[in-house]
XYZ file of C-alpha atoms in Angstrom:
582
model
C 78.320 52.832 31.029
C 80.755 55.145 28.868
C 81.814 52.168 26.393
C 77.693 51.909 25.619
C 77.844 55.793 24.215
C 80.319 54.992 22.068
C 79.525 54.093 18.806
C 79.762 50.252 17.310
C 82.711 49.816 14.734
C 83.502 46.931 12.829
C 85.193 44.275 14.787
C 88.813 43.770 13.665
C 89.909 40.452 14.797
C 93.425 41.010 14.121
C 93.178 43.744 16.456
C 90.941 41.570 19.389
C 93.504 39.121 19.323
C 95.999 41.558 19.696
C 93.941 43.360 22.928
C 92.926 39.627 24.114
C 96.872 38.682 24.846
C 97.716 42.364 26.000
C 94.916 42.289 28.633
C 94.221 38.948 29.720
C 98.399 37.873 30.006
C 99.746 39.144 33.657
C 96.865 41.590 34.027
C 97.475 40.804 37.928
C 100.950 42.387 37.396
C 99.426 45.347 35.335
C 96.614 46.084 37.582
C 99.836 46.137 40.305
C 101.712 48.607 38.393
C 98.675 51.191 37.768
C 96.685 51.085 40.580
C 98.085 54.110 42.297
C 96.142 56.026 40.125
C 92.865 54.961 41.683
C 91.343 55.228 38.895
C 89.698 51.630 38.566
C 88.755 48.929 40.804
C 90.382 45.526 39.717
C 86.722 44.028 38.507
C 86.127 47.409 36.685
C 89.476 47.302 34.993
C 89.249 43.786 33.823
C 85.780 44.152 32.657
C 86.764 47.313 30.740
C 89.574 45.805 29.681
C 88.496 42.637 27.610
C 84.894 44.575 26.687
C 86.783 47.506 24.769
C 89.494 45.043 23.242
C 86.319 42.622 21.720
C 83.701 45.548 21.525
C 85.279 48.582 20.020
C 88.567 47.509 18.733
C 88.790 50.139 15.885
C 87.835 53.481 17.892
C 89.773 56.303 18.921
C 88.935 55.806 22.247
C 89.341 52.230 22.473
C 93.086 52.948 21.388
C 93.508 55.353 23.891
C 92.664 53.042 26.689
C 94.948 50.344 24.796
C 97.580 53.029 25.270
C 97.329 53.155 28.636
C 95.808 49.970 30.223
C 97.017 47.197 28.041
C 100.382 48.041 26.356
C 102.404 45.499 28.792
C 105.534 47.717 28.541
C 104.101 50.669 30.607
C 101.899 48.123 33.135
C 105.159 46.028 34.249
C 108.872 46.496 34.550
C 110.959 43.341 34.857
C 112.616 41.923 37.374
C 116.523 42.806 37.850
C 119.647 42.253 40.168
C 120.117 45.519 42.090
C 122.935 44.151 43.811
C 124.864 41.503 41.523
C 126.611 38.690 43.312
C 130.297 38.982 43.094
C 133.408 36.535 43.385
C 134.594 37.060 47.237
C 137.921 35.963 49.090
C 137.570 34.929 52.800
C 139.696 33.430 55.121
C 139.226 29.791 56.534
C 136.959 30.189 59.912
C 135.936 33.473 59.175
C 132.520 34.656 57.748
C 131.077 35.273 53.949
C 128.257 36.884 53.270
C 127.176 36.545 49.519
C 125.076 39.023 48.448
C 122.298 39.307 46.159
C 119.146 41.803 46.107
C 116.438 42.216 43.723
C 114.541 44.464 42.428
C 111.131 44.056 40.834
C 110.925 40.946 42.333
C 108.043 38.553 40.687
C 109.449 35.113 40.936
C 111.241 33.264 43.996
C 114.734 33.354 45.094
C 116.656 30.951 45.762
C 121.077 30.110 45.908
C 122.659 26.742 44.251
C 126.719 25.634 45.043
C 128.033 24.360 41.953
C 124.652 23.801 40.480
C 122.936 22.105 43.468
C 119.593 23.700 44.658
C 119.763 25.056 48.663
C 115.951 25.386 48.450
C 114.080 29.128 49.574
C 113.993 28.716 53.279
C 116.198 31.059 54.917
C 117.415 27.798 57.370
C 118.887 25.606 54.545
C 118.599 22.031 55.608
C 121.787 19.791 55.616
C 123.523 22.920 55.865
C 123.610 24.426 59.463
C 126.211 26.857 58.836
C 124.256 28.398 55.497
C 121.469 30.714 55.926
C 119.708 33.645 54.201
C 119.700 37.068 55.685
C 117.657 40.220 54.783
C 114.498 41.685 53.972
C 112.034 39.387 51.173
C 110.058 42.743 51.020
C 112.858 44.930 49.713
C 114.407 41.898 47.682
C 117.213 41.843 49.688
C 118.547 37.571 49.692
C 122.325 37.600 51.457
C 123.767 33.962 51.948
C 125.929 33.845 54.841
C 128.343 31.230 55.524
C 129.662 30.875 58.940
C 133.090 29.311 59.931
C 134.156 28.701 56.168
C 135.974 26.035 55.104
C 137.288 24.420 52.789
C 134.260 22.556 51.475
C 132.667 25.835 50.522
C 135.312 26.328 47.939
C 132.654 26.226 45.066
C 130.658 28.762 42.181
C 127.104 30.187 43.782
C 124.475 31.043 41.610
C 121.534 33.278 43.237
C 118.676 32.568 41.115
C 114.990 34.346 40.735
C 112.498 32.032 39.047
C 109.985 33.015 36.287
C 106.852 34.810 37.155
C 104.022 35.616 34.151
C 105.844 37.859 32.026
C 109.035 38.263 33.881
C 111.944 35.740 32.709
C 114.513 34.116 35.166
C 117.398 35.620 36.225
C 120.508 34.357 37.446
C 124.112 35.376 38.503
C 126.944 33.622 39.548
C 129.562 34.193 42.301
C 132.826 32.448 42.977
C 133.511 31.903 46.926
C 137.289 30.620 47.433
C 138.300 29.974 51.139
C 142.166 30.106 51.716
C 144.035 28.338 54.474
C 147.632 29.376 56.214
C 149.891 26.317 55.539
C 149.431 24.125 58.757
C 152.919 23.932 60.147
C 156.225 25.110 59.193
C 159.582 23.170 59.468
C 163.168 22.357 57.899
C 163.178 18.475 57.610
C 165.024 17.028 60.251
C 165.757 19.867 62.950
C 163.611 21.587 65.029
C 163.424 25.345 64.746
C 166.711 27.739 66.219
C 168.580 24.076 66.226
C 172.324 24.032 65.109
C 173.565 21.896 62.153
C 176.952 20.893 62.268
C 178.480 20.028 59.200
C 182.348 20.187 57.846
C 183.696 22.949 56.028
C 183.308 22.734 52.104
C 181.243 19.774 52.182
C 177.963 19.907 50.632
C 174.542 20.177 52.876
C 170.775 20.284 51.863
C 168.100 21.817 53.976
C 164.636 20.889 53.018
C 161.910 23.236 53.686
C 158.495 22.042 54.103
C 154.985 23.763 54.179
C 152.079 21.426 54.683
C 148.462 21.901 53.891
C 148.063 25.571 52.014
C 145.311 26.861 49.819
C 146.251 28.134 47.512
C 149.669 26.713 47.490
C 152.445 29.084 49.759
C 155.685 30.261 48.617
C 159.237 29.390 50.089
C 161.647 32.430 50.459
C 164.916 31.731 51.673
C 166.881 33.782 54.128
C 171.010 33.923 55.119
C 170.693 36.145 57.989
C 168.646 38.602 57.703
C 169.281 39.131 53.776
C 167.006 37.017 51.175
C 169.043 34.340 49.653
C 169.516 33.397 46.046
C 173.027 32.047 45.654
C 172.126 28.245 46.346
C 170.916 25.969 44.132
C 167.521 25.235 44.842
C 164.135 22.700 43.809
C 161.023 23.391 44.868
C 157.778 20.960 44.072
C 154.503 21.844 45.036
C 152.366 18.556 45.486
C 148.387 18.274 46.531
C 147.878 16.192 49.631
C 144.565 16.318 50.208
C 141.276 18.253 48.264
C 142.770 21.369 47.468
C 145.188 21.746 50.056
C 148.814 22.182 49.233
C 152.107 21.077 50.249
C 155.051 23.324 49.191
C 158.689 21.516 49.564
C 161.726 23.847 48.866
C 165.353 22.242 48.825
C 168.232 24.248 49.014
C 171.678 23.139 48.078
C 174.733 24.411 49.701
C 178.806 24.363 50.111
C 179.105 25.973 54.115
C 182.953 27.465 54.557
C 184.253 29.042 57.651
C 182.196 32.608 57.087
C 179.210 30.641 57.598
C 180.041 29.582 60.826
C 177.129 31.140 63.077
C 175.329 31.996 60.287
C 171.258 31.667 60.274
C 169.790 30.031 57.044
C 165.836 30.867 57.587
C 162.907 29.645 55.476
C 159.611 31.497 54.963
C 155.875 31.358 54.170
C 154.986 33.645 51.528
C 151.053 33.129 51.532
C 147.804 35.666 51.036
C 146.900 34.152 54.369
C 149.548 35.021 56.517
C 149.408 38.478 58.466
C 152.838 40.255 57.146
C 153.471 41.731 60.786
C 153.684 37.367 62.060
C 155.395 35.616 59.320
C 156.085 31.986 59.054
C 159.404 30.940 59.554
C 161.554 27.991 60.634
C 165.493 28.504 61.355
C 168.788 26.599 61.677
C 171.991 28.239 62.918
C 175.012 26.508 60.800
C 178.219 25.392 63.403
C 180.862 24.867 60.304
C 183.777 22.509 61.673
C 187.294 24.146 60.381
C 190.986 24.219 61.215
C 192.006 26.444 63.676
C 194.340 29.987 63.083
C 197.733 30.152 63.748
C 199.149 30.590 67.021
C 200.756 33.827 68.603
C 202.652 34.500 71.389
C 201.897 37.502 73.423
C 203.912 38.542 76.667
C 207.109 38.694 75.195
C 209.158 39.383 71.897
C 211.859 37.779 70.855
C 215.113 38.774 71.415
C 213.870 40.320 74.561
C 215.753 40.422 77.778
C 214.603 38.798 81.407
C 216.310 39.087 84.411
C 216.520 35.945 86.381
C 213.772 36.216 88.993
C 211.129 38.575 86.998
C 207.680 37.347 86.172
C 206.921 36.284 82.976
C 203.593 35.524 81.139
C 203.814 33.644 77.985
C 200.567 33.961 76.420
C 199.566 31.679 73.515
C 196.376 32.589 71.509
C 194.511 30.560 68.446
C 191.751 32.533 66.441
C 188.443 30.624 64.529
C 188.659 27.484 64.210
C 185.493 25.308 65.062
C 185.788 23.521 67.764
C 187.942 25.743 69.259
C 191.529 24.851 68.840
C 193.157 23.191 71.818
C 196.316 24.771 72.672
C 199.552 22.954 74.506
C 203.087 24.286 75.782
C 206.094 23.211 75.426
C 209.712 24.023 76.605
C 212.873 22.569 75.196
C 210.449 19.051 73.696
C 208.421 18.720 77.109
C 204.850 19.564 77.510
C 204.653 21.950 80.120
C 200.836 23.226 80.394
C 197.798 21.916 78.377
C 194.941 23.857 79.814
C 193.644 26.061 77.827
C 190.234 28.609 77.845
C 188.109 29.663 75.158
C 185.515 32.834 74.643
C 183.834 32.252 71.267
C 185.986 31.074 68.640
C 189.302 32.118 70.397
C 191.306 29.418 72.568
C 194.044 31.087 74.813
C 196.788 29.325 77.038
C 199.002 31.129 79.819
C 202.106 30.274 80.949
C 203.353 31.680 84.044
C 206.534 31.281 85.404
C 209.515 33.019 87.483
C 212.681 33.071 85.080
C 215.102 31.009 86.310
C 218.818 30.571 84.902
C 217.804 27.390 83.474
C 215.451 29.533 81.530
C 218.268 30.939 79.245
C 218.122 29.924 75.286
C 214.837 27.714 76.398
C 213.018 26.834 73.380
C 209.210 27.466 74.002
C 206.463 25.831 71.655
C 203.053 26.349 71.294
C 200.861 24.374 69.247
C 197.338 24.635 67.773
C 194.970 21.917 66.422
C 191.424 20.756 66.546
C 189.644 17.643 65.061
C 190.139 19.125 61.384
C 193.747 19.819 61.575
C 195.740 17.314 59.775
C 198.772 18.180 61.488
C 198.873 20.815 64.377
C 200.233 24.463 64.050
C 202.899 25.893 65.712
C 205.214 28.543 66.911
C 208.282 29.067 68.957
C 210.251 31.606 70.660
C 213.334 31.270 72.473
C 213.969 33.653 75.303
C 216.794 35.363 76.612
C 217.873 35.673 80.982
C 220.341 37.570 82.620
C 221.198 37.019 85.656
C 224.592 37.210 88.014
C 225.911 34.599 89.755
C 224.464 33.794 93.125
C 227.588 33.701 94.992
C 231.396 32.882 94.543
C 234.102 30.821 96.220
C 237.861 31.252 96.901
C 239.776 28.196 97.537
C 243.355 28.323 99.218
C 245.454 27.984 102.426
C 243.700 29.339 105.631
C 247.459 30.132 107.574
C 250.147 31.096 105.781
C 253.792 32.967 107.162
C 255.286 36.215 105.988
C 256.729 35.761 102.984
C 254.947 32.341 101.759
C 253.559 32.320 98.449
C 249.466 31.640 99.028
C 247.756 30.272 95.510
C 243.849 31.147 95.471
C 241.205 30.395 93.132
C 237.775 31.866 93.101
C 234.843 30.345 91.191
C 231.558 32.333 90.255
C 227.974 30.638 90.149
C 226.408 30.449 86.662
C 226.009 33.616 85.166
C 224.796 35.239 82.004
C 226.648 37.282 80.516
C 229.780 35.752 82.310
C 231.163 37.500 85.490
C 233.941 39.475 85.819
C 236.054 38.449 88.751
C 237.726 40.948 91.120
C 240.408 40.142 93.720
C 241.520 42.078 96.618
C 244.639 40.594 98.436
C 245.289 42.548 101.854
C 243.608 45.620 100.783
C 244.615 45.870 97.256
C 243.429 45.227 93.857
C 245.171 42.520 91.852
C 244.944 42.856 88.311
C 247.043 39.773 87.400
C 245.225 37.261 88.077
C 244.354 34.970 84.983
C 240.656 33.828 84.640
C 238.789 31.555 82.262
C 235.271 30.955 81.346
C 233.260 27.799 80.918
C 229.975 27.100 79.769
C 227.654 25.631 82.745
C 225.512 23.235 82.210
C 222.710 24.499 84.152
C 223.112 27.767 81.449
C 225.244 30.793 81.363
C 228.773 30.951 82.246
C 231.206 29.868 85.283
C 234.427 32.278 85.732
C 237.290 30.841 87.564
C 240.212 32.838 88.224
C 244.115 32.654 90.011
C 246.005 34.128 91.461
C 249.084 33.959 94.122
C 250.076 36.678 96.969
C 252.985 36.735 99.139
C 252.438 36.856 102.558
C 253.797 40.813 104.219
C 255.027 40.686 107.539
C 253.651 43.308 109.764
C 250.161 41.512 109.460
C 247.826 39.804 111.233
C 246.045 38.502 109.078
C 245.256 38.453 105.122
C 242.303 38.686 103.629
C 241.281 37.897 100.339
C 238.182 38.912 98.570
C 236.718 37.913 95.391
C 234.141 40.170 93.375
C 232.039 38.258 91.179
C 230.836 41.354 88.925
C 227.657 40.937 86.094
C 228.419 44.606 84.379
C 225.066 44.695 82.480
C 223.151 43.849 85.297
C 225.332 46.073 88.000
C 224.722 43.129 90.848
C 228.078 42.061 92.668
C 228.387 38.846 95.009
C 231.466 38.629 97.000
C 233.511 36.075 99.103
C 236.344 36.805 101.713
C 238.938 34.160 102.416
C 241.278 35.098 105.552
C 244.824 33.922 105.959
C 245.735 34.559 109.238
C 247.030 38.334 108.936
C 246.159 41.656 109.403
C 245.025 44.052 107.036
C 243.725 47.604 106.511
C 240.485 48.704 104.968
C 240.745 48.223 101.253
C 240.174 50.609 98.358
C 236.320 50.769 97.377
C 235.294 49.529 94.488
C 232.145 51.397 92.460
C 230.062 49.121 89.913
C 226.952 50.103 88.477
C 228.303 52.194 85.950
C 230.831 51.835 83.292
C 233.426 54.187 82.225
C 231.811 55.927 78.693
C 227.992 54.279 79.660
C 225.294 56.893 78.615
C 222.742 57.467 80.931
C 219.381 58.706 79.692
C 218.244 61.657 81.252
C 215.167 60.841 83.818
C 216.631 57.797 84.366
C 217.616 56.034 87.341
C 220.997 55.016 88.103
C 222.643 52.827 91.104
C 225.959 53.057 91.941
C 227.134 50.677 94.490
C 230.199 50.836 96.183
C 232.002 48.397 98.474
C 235.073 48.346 100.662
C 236.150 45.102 102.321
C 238.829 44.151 105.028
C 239.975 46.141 107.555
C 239.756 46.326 111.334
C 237.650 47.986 111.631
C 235.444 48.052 108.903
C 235.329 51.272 106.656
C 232.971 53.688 106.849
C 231.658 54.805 103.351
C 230.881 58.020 101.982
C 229.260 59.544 98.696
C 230.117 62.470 97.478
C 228.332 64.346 94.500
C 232.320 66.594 93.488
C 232.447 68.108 96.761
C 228.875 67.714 98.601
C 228.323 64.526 100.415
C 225.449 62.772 99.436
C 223.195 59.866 101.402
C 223.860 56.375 101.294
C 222.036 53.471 101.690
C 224.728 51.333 104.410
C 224.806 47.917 104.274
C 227.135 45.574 106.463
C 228.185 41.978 105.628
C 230.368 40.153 107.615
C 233.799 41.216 106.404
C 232.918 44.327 103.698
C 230.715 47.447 103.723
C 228.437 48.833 101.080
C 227.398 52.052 100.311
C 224.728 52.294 97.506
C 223.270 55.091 96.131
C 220.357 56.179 93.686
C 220.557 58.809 91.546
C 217.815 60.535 88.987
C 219.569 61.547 86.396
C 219.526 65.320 85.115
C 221.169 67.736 83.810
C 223.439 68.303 86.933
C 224.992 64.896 86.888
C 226.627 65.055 83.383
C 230.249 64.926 83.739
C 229.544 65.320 87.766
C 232.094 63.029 89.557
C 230.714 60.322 92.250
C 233.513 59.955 94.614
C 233.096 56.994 97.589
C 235.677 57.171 100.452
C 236.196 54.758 102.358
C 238.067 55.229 105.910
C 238.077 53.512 109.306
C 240.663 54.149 112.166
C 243.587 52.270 110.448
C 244.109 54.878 107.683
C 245.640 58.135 107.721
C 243.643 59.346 104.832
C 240.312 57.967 103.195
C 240.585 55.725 100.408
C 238.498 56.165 97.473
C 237.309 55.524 94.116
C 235.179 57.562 91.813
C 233.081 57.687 88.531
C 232.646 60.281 86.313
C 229.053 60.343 84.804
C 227.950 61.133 81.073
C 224.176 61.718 80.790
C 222.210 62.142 77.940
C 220.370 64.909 77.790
């Protein structure tokens, strides 16, 4: 044997002590760690071993083999975490996977939650949804937990147990499991629901999100716009084993600009996906007076004719409910149906002026159920019209030379008629006339006159022209007293004497003859070229009326109507002279 050649030295037993723990403490884990070098067989390095470190203590040699088989720091390395266990985040119902890998691994592995043991089988019993994954070769000793919940909320510990001369190591890990709040709502109303509430007065919307962990945040929303003008409380309370309930109050005065509006509450949690937030909304419907009424369709001080359409339109603007619009005339409800499109309320009136029309006093009024007294407006309106016919009154026979007293009466008519006699072809301008107010509105004219009967005649015929100027209409009435007569001198009206005509206008000039036997014939003339005539023929008088387009041509251009029939010798006429405004 090589230790036999060496020679004896004096046995140190400081020294044998010293090679006597080196060698005989873990040699399994030193005769691991050296041989790949093939040098010794186990039974050959143990028997070296303890011989040298009892035999020859003291030598050179023996020290050199103490250098290299027995000094426990070059024969073993201790055991370490390669891969430390770390504090991990996961989702309620997903996976973790805690991991932990050693290397150097001498004594066994095993995980605790919150200091209790889960044993070193990779099924852990009591705990289907815990088990162990990797390779016990490589040191590899992941705990996965499947569908995590709450209840593995807790501090892991991997642990590797003592083993000769390797100490225990351990390393904690923190697993916390977070949950979505459960459900989502604003106390009382379920989500997109309207809340109706008056304007001014004060309203609280409670926000509530159940069952979070870690506790979620409330953000509040007007529109689409975060909102932090309200006066708010918010309380977080635990309902159950760490699980959250957030509650978020929010304190507010609604006025008419809130009408419509959306007030929105919000999860603000880690667990919530920021593309599929967590909301709950209420749409406010804010109860206020209605806006004033208008009238559209006509302006005051604006003049109808008697027969034209009119369309009184009455309109109301916010107000919530809508405001409910009525119509009145003169005191008397005349139409109470009403439409609305939003927050505006309209009501039409439609009606075909009528004389009775004139100075009517039309009322609209506006109220809902938070109008302490309803709003209104008025307009009175203004119709012209002529009067619809006239009357003479007065002897039907009469002898040459008898004085004949006639009266003729107009219809209702606004402005008043002018009355027009002609007495046996010619135009009295004596007569006396008076005006009285009717009471179905406008005017009534009544003039008289008296005529002396002519010998030489057949009969005598009286006409009366009931004349509205401004509107250029003309009703007439014939009264025959039992003579003859000739045709009578026309008579133009549709245009007053020093009336300006706008240019592009148009203009009717009517003009009529009555009497004679036979009737006249009519006929226009533009100064000296005749122009066409619309002919009509009533039972004792002929019109001729004509419509002209003003231009240039027809300023101080004289309209001359003749009118002629087989009694005269001559025609008889009348004419205008026009002034148009260029």
């Amino acid at each position: 044997m090589l230790f036999r050649l060496l020679p004896a030295k004096r046995r140190d037993s400081k020294t044998e002590n010293s090679f006597t723990r080196g060698c005989g403490e873990d040699a399994n884990s030193k005769w691991r760690l050296w041989s790949p070098l093939r040098a010794f067989s186990w039974q050959q390095y143990r028997r070296t071993c303890l011989t040298n470190c009892r035999v020859v203590a003291n030598g050179y040699f023996l020290l050199l083999l103490f250098a290299i088989f027995c000094t426990p720091g070059l024969l073993a390395q201790q055991q370490k975490f390669r891969v430390t266990p770390y504090d991990l985040q996961v989702l309620e119902g997903a996976e973790a996977m805690m991991r932990c890998e050693v290397s150097n691994q001498a004594g066994a592995v095993q995980w605790t939650k919150d200091g209790f043991a889960l044993g070193f089988s990779a099924v852990i019993p009591g705990f289907p949804r815990y088990s162990v994954l990797g390779d016990r070769k490589q040191g590899v000793y992941n705990l996965r937990i499947s569908n995590a919940s709450i209840t593995d909320d807790a501090e892991y510990q991997c642990q590797v147990g003592p083993a000769r001369l390797n100490s225990a190591i351990r390393a904690n890990a923190k697993l916390t499991v977070i949950s979505p709040p459960g459900f989502i709502e604003i106390q009382g109303y379920a989500h997109n629901s309207k809340v109706e509430v008056r304007e001014n007065q004060d309203l609280s919307l409670n926000c509530i999100l159940a069952n979070a962990k870690p506790a979620a945040q409330i953000i509040w929303y007007r529109g689409n716009v975060e909102f932090k003008q309200g006066h708010r409380v918010d309380k977080v309370e635990e309902t159950s084993s760490k699980r959250f309930t957030t509650k978020s109050t929010l304190n507010i005065k609604p006025n008419s600009e809130d009408d419509y509006t959306e007030y929105t509450c919000q999860a603000k949690h880690k667990a919530l996906p920021p593309d599929m937030p967590m909301r709950s909304t209420v749409q406010l419907s804010v109860l206020y007076p209605p806006g004033p009424p208008y009238v559209e369709g006509y302006t005051q001080g604006e003049i109808l004719r008697r027969g034209q359409t009119v369309e009184l339109i009455c309109r109301s603007r916010g107000g919530n409910p809508p405001a409910q619009l009525i119509w009145y005339k003169n005191g008397s409800q005349i139409r109470m149906a009403y439409r609305t499109a939003g927050r505006l309320s309209e009501n039409i009136y439609t009606f075909t002026a009528e004389a009775t029309d004139n100075n009517a006093r039309f009322r609209c009024e506006a109220s809902n159920v938070m109008s302490q007294t309803p709003l209104k407006t008025e307009i009175d309106i203004t119709v012209l019209f002529a009067p619809t016919h006239v009357s003479i009154s007065g002897p039907t026979e009469a002898r040459v030379g008898d004085v004949v007293p006639l009266t003729c009466s107009t219809a209702p008519s606004n402005p008043p008629a002018e009355i027009k006699w002609m007495v046996g072809g010619r135009q009295i301008r004596n007569a006396t006339s008076k005006t009285n107010v009717s009471p179905e509105g406008g005017w009534i004219t009544v003039s008289n006159l008296t005529t002396t009967v002519e010998p030489n005649k057949k009969s005598l015929v009286v006409i009366c022209h009931g004349l509205n100027m401004q509107l250029t209409e003309n009703v007439v009435s014939t009264h025959t007293v039992n003579i003859l007569y000739p045709p009578s001198p026309p008579i133009i009206s549709g245009y007053m004497e020093g009336q300006i005509i706008p240019a592009g206008s148009v203009q009717k000039l009517l003009c009529v003859s009555s009497g004679g036997n036979p009737l006249a014939t009519l006929t226009w003339y533009k100064n000296d070229k005749r122009v066409n005539a619309v002919i009509r023929t009533a039972d004792k008088s002929v019109s001729a009326e004509i419509t002209i387009l003003a231009n240039v041509t027809d300023n101080q251009a004289q309209y001359r109507c003749e009118a002629s029939n087989s009694a005269t010798e001559i025609p008889l006429f009348e004419s205008a002279i026009l002034s148009v405004h260029l």
